[in-house]
Tab-separated table of C-alpha atoms in Angstrom:
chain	number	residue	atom	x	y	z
A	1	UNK	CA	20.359	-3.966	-16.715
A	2	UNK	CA	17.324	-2.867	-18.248
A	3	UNK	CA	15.466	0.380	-18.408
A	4	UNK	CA	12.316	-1.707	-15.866
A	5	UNK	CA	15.093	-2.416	-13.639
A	6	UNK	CA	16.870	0.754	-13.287
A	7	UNK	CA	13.338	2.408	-12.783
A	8	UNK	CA	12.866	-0.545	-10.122
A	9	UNK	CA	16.346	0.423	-8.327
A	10	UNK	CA	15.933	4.127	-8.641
A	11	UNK	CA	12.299	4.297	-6.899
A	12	UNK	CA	13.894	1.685	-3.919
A	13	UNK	CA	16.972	4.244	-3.482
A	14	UNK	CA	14.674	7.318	-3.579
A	15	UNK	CA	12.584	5.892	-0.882
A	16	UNK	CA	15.020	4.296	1.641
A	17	UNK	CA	17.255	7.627	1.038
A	18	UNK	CA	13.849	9.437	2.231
A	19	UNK	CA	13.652	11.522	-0.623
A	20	UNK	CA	10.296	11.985	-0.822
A	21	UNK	CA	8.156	15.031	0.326
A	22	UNK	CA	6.189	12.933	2.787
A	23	UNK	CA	6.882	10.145	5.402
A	24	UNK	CA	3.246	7.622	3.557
A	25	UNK	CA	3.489	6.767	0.166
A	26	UNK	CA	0.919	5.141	-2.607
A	27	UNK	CA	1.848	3.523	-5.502
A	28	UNK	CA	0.143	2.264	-8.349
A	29	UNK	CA	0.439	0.929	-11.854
A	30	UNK	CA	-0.850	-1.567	-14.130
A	31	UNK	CA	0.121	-5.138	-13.833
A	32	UNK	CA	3.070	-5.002	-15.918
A	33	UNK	CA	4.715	-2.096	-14.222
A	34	UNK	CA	6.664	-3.581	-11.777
A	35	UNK	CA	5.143	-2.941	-8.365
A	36	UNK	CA	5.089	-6.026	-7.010
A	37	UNK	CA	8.792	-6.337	-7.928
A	38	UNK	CA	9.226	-3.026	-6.415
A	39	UNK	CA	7.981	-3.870	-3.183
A	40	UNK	CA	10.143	-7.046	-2.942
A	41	UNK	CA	13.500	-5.179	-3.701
A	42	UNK	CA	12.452	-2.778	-1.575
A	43	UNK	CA	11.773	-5.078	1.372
A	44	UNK	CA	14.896	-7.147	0.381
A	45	UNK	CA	17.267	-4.012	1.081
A	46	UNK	CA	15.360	-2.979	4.406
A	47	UNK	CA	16.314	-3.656	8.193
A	48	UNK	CA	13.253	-6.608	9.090
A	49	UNK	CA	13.317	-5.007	12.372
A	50	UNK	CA	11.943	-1.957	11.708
A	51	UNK	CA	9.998	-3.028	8.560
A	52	UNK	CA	6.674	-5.503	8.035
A	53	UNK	CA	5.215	-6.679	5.013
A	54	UNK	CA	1.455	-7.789	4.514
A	55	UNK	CA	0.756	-8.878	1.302
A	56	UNK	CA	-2.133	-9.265	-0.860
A	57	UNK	CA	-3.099	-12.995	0.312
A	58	UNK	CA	-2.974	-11.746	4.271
A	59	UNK	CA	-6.795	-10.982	3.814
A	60	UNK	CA	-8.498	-13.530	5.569
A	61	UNK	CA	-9.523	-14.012	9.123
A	62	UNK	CA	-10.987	-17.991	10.241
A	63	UNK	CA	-12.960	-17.844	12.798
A	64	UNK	CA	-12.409	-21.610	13.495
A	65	UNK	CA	-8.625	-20.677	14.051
A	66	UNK	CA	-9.482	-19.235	17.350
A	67	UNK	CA	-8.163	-20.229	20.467
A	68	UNK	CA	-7.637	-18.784	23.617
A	69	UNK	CA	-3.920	-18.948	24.853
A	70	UNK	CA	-2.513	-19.794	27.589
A	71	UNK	CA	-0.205	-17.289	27.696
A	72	UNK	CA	0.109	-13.928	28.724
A	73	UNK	CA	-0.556	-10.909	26.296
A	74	UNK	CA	2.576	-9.243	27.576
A	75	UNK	CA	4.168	-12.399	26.354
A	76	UNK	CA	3.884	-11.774	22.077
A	77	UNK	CA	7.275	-10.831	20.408
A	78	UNK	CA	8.079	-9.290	17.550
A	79	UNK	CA	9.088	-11.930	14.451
A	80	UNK	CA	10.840	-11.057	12.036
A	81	UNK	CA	10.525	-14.205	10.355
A	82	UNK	CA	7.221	-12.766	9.634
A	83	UNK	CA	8.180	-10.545	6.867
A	84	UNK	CA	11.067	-13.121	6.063
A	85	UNK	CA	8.449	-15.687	5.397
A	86	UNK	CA	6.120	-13.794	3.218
A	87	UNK	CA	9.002	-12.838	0.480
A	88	UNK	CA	10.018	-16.627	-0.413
A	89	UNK	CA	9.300	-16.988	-3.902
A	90	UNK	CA	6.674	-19.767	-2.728
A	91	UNK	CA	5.089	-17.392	-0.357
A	92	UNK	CA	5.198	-13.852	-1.945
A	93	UNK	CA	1.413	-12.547	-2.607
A	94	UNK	CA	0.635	-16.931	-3.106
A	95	UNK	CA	0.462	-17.764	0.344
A	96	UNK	CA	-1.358	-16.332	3.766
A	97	UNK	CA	1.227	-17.114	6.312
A	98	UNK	CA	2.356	-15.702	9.788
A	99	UNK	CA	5.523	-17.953	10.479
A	100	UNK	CA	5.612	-16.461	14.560
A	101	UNK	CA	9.067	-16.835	15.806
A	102	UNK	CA	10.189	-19.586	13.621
A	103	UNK	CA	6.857	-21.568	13.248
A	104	UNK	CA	4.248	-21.693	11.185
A	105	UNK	CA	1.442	-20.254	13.304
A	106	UNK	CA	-2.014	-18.270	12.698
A	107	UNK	CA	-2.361	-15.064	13.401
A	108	UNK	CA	-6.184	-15.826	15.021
A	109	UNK	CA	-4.412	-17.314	17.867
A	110	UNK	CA	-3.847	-13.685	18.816
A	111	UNK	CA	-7.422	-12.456	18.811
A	112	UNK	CA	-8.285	-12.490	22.767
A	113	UNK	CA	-4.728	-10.688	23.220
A	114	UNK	CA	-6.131	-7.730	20.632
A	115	UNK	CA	-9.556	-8.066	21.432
A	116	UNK	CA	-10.681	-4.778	23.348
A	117	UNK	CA	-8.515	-2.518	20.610
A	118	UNK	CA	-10.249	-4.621	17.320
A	119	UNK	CA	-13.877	-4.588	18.625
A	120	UNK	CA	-12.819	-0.858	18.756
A	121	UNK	CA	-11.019	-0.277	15.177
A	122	UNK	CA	-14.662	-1.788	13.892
A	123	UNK	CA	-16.812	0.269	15.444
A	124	UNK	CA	-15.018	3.582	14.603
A	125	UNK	CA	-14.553	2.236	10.967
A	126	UNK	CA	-17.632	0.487	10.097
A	127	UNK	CA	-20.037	1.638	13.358
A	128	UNK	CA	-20.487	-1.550	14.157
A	129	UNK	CA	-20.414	-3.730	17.526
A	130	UNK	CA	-18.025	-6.465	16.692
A	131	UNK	CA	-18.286	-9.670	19.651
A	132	UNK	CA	-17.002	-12.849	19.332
A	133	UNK	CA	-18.241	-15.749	21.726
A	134	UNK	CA	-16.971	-19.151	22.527
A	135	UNK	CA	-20.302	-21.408	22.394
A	136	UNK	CA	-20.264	-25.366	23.540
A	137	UNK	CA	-18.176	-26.911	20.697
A	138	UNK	CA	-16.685	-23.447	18.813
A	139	UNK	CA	-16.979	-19.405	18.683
A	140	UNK	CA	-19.603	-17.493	17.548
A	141	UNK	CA	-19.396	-14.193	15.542
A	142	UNK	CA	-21.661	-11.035	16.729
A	143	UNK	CA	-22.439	-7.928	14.314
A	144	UNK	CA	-24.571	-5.805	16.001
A	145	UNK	CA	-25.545	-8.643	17.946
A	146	UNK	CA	-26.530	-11.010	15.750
A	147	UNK	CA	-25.036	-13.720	14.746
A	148	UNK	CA	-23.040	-13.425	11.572
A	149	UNK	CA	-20.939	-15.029	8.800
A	150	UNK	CA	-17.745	-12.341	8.094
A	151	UNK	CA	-17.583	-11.093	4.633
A	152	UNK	CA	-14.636	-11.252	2.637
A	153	UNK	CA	-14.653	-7.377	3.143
A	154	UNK	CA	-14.934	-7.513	7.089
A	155	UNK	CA	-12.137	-10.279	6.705
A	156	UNK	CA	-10.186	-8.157	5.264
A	157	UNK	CA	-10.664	-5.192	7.461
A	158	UNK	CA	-10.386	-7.496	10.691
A	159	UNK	CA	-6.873	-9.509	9.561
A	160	UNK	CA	-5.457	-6.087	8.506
A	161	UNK	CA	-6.328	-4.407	11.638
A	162	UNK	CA	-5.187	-7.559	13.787
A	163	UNK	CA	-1.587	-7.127	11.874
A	164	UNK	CA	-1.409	-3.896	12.987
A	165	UNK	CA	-2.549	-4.529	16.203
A	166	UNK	CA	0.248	-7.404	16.462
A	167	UNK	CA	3.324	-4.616	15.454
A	168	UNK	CA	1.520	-2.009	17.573
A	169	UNK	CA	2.372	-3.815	20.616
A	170	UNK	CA	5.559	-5.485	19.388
A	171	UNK	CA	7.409	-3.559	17.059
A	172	UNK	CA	5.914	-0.005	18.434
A	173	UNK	CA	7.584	2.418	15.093
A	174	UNK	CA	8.558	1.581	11.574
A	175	UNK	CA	7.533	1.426	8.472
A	176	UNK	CA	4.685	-0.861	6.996
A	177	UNK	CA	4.284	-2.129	3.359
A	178	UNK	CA	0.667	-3.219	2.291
A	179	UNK	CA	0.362	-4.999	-0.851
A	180	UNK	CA	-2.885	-4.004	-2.833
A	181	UNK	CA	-4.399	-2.177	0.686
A	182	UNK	CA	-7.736	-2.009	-0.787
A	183	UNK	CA	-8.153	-6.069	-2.279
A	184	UNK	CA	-11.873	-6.843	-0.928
A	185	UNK	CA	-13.107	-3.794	0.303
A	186	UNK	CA	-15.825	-1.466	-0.893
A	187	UNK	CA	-15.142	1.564	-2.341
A	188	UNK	CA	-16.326	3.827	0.193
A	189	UNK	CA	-13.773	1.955	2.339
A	190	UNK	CA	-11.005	1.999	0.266
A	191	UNK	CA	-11.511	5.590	-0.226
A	192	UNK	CA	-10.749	5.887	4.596
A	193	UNK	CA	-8.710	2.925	4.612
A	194	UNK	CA	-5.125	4.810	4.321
A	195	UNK	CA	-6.315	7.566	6.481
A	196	UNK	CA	-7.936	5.668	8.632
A	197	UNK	CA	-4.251	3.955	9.641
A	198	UNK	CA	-1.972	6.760	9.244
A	199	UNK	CA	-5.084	8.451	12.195
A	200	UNK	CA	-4.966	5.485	14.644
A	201	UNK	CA	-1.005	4.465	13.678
A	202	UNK	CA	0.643	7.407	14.063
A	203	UNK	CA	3.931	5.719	15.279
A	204	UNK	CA	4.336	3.708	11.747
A	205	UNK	CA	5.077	5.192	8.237
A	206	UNK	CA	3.430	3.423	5.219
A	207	UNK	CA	3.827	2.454	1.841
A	208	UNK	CA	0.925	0.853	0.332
A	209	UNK	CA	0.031	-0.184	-3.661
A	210	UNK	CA	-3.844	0.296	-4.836
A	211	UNK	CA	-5.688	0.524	-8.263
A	212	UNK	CA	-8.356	2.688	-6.228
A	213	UNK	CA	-8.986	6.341	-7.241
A	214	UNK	CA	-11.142	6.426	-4.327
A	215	UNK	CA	-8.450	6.220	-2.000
A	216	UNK	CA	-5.689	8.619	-3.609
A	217	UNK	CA	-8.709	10.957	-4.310
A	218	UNK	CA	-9.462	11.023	-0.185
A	219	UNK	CA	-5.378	10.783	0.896
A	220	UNK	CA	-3.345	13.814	2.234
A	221	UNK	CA	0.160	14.684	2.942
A	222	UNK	CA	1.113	11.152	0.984
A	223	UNK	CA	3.634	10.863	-2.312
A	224	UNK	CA	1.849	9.115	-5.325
A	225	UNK	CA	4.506	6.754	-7.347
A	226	UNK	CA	2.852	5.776	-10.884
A	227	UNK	CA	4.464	3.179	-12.495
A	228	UNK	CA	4.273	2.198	-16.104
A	229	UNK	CA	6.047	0.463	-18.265
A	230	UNK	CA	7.761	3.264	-19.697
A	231	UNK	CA	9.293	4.265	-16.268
A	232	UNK	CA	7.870	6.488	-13.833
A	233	UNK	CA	6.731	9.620	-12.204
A	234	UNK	CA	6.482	11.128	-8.384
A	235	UNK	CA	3.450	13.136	-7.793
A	236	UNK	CA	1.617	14.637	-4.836
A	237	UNK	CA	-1.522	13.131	-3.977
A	238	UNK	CA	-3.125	15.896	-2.256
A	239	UNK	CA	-3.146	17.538	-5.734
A	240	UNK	CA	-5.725	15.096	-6.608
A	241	UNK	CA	-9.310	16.266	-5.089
A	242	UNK	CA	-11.518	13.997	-7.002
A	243	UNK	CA	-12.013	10.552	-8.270
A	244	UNK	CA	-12.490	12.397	-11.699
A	245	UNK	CA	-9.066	13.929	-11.680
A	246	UNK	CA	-7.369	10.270	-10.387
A	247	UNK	CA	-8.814	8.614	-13.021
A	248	UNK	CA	-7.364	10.535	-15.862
A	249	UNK	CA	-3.982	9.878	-14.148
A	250	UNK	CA	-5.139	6.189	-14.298
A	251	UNK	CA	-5.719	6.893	-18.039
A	252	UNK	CA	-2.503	8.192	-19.138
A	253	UNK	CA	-0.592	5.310	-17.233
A	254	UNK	CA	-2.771	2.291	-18.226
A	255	UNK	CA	-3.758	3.137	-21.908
A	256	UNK	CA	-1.589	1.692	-24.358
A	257	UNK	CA	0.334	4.142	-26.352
A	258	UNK	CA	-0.511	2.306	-28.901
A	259	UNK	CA	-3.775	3.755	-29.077
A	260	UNK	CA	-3.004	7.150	-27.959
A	261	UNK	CA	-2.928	9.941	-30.718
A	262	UNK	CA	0.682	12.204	-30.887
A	263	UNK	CA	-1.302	14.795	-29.011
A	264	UNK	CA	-2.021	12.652	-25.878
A	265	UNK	CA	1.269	11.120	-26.311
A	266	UNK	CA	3.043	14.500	-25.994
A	267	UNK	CA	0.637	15.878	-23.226
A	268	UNK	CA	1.300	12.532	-21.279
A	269	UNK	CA	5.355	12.884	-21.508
A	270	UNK	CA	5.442	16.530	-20.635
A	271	UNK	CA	3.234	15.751	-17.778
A	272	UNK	CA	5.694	13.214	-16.705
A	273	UNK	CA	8.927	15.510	-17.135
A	274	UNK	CA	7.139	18.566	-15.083
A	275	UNK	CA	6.851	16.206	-12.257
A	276	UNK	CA	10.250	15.029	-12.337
A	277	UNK	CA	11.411	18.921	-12.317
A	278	UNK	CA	9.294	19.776	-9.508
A	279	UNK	CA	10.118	16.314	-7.594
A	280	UNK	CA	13.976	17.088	-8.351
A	281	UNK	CA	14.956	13.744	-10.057
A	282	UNK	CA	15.801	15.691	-13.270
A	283	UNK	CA	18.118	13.490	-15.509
A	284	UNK	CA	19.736	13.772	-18.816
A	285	UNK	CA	17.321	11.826	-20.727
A	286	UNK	CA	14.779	14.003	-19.542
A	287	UNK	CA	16.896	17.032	-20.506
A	288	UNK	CA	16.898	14.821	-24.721
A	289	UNK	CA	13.455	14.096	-24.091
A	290	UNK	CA	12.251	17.882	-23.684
A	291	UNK	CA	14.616	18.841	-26.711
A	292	UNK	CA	13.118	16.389	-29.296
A	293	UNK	CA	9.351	17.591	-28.219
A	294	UNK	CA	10.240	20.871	-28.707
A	295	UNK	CA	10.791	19.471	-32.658
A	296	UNK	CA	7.163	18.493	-32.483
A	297	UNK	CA	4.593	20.601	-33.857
A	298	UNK	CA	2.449	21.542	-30.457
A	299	UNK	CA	-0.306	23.096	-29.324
A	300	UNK	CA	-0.412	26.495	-27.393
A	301	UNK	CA	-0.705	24.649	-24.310
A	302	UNK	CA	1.871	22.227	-24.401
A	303	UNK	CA	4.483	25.461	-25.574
A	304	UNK	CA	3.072	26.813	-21.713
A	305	UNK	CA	3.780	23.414	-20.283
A	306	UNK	CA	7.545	23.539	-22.002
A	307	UNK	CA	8.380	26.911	-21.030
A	308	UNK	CA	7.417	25.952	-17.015
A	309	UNK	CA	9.521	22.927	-16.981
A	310	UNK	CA	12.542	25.192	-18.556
A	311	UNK	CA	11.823	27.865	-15.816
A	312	UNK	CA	11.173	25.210	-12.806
């Protein structure tokens, strides 16, 4: 097994075995770091009763998919064929699909059932008056009322919101993964979106991956996982008040060492092993790591660094 996959396995473990600090967790890394494989394993190993998936295709919302059932409200059930569905290798973050009990379905049939809640969830996110109307031959859409075409952003925002809606009144608690939570949304949106949820979804823990420093900058009481391709690190995400700050995380995980002079190399791997002290996953190639820096001629500051990872 290779050093990707152990890192892969060891993240999954930590998680289910609820090691982290906090219940909500980000992750993020660059495209070769593993997080989409990451999220699979970890949705592979999880109970698909208590867990839901939305991944990064489940953006869109067709207005022309919109029908008014028959049916009572009372009458949606929980799938989880859902989640099943969406990890088939011809599915997984290629295909939007909400395969309701067993059939391929679309998740706009549901919109009357969620209606009252979603013209709600718009106009506390965006302050906007959200209607949709059935005319002669089709329906309408209403912002503010006038009639409207739906953004990819307001897609985005309306089909993640309707999800939610759906396992509010289904699955009531558990946890929910969101693949690239942020894909089509502006940043001062991405930077509430993952408050926003945890606020109005207090019965459901998340786990969500994002390249936007907008939204770690603006999250509280959440774990950070950054990925690279050299392993990883567990951080706290409330120590990160500003975009500024995220961003130079972002810089030490997505520049290739390659590049990087021995200074920013060292600075970037003591950086990593103080957050594995603090976060307890201390191993013994951490323990050879340290040792063979302390062979490197350093600065003043990374001899401070050293000695609090020795005394953590």
């Amino acid at each position: 097994m290779t050093y990707y996959q152990n890192a892969i396995r060891e993240i999954v473990n930590i998680i289910l075995e609820k090691k982290l600090t906090y219940e909500n967790t980000i992750i993020i890394g660059n495209n070769s770091s593993g997080k989409s494989e990451l999220l699979k394993r970890l949705l592979q190993r999880s109970d698909f009763a208590h867990w839901y998936f939305i991944d990064s295709v489940n953006r869109f919302f067709n207005i022309g998919q919109i029908f008014k059932r028959s049916g009572e409200s009372g009458d949606i059930r929980f799938s989880e064929q859902i989640t099943e569905h969406r990890l088939k290798e011809d599915n997984y973050n290629l295909r939007d699909t909400f395969y309701y009990t067993g059939v391929p379905s679309e998740i706009e049939n549901f919109y009357f059932d969620f209606e009252l809640e979603l013209k709600r969830l718009i106009k506390s996110f965006l302050g906007v008056e959200l209607e949709i109307r059935q005319s002669k031959v089709d329906f309408k859409l209403y912002l503010d009322g006038i009639e409207s075409c739906l953004s990819s952003g307001y897609q985005a925002l309306l089909r993640i919101f309707m999800e939610m809606e759906y396992i509010r009144q289904t699955m009531k608690t558990g946890v929910v993964v969101i693949d690239e939570i942020d894909e089509f949304l502006f940043a001062y949106n991405c930077a509430r979106i993952f408050e926003f949820l945890k606020h109005e979804y207090k019965n459901f823990t998340f786990i969500v991956t994002t390249h936007s420093a907008d939204l770690i900058a603006n999250a509280m009481r959440a774990n950070l996982v950054l990925m690279s391709e050299g392993g990883y690190e567990l951080l706290d995400a409330g120590d990160f008040n500003s975009v500024s700050q995220v961003y130079n995380i972002f810089n030490s995980i997505f520049h290739d060492k390659k590049t990087m002079s021995d200074k920013e190399v060292i600075d970037a791997s003591l950086r990593k092993l103080l957050n594995n002290k603090v976060a307890g996953i201390w191993k013994e190639k951490d323990s050879n790591e340290l040792l063979s820096i302390k062979n490197e001629v350093l600065t003043k500051a990374q001899r401070v660094l050293i000695r609090q990872i020795e005394e953590w």
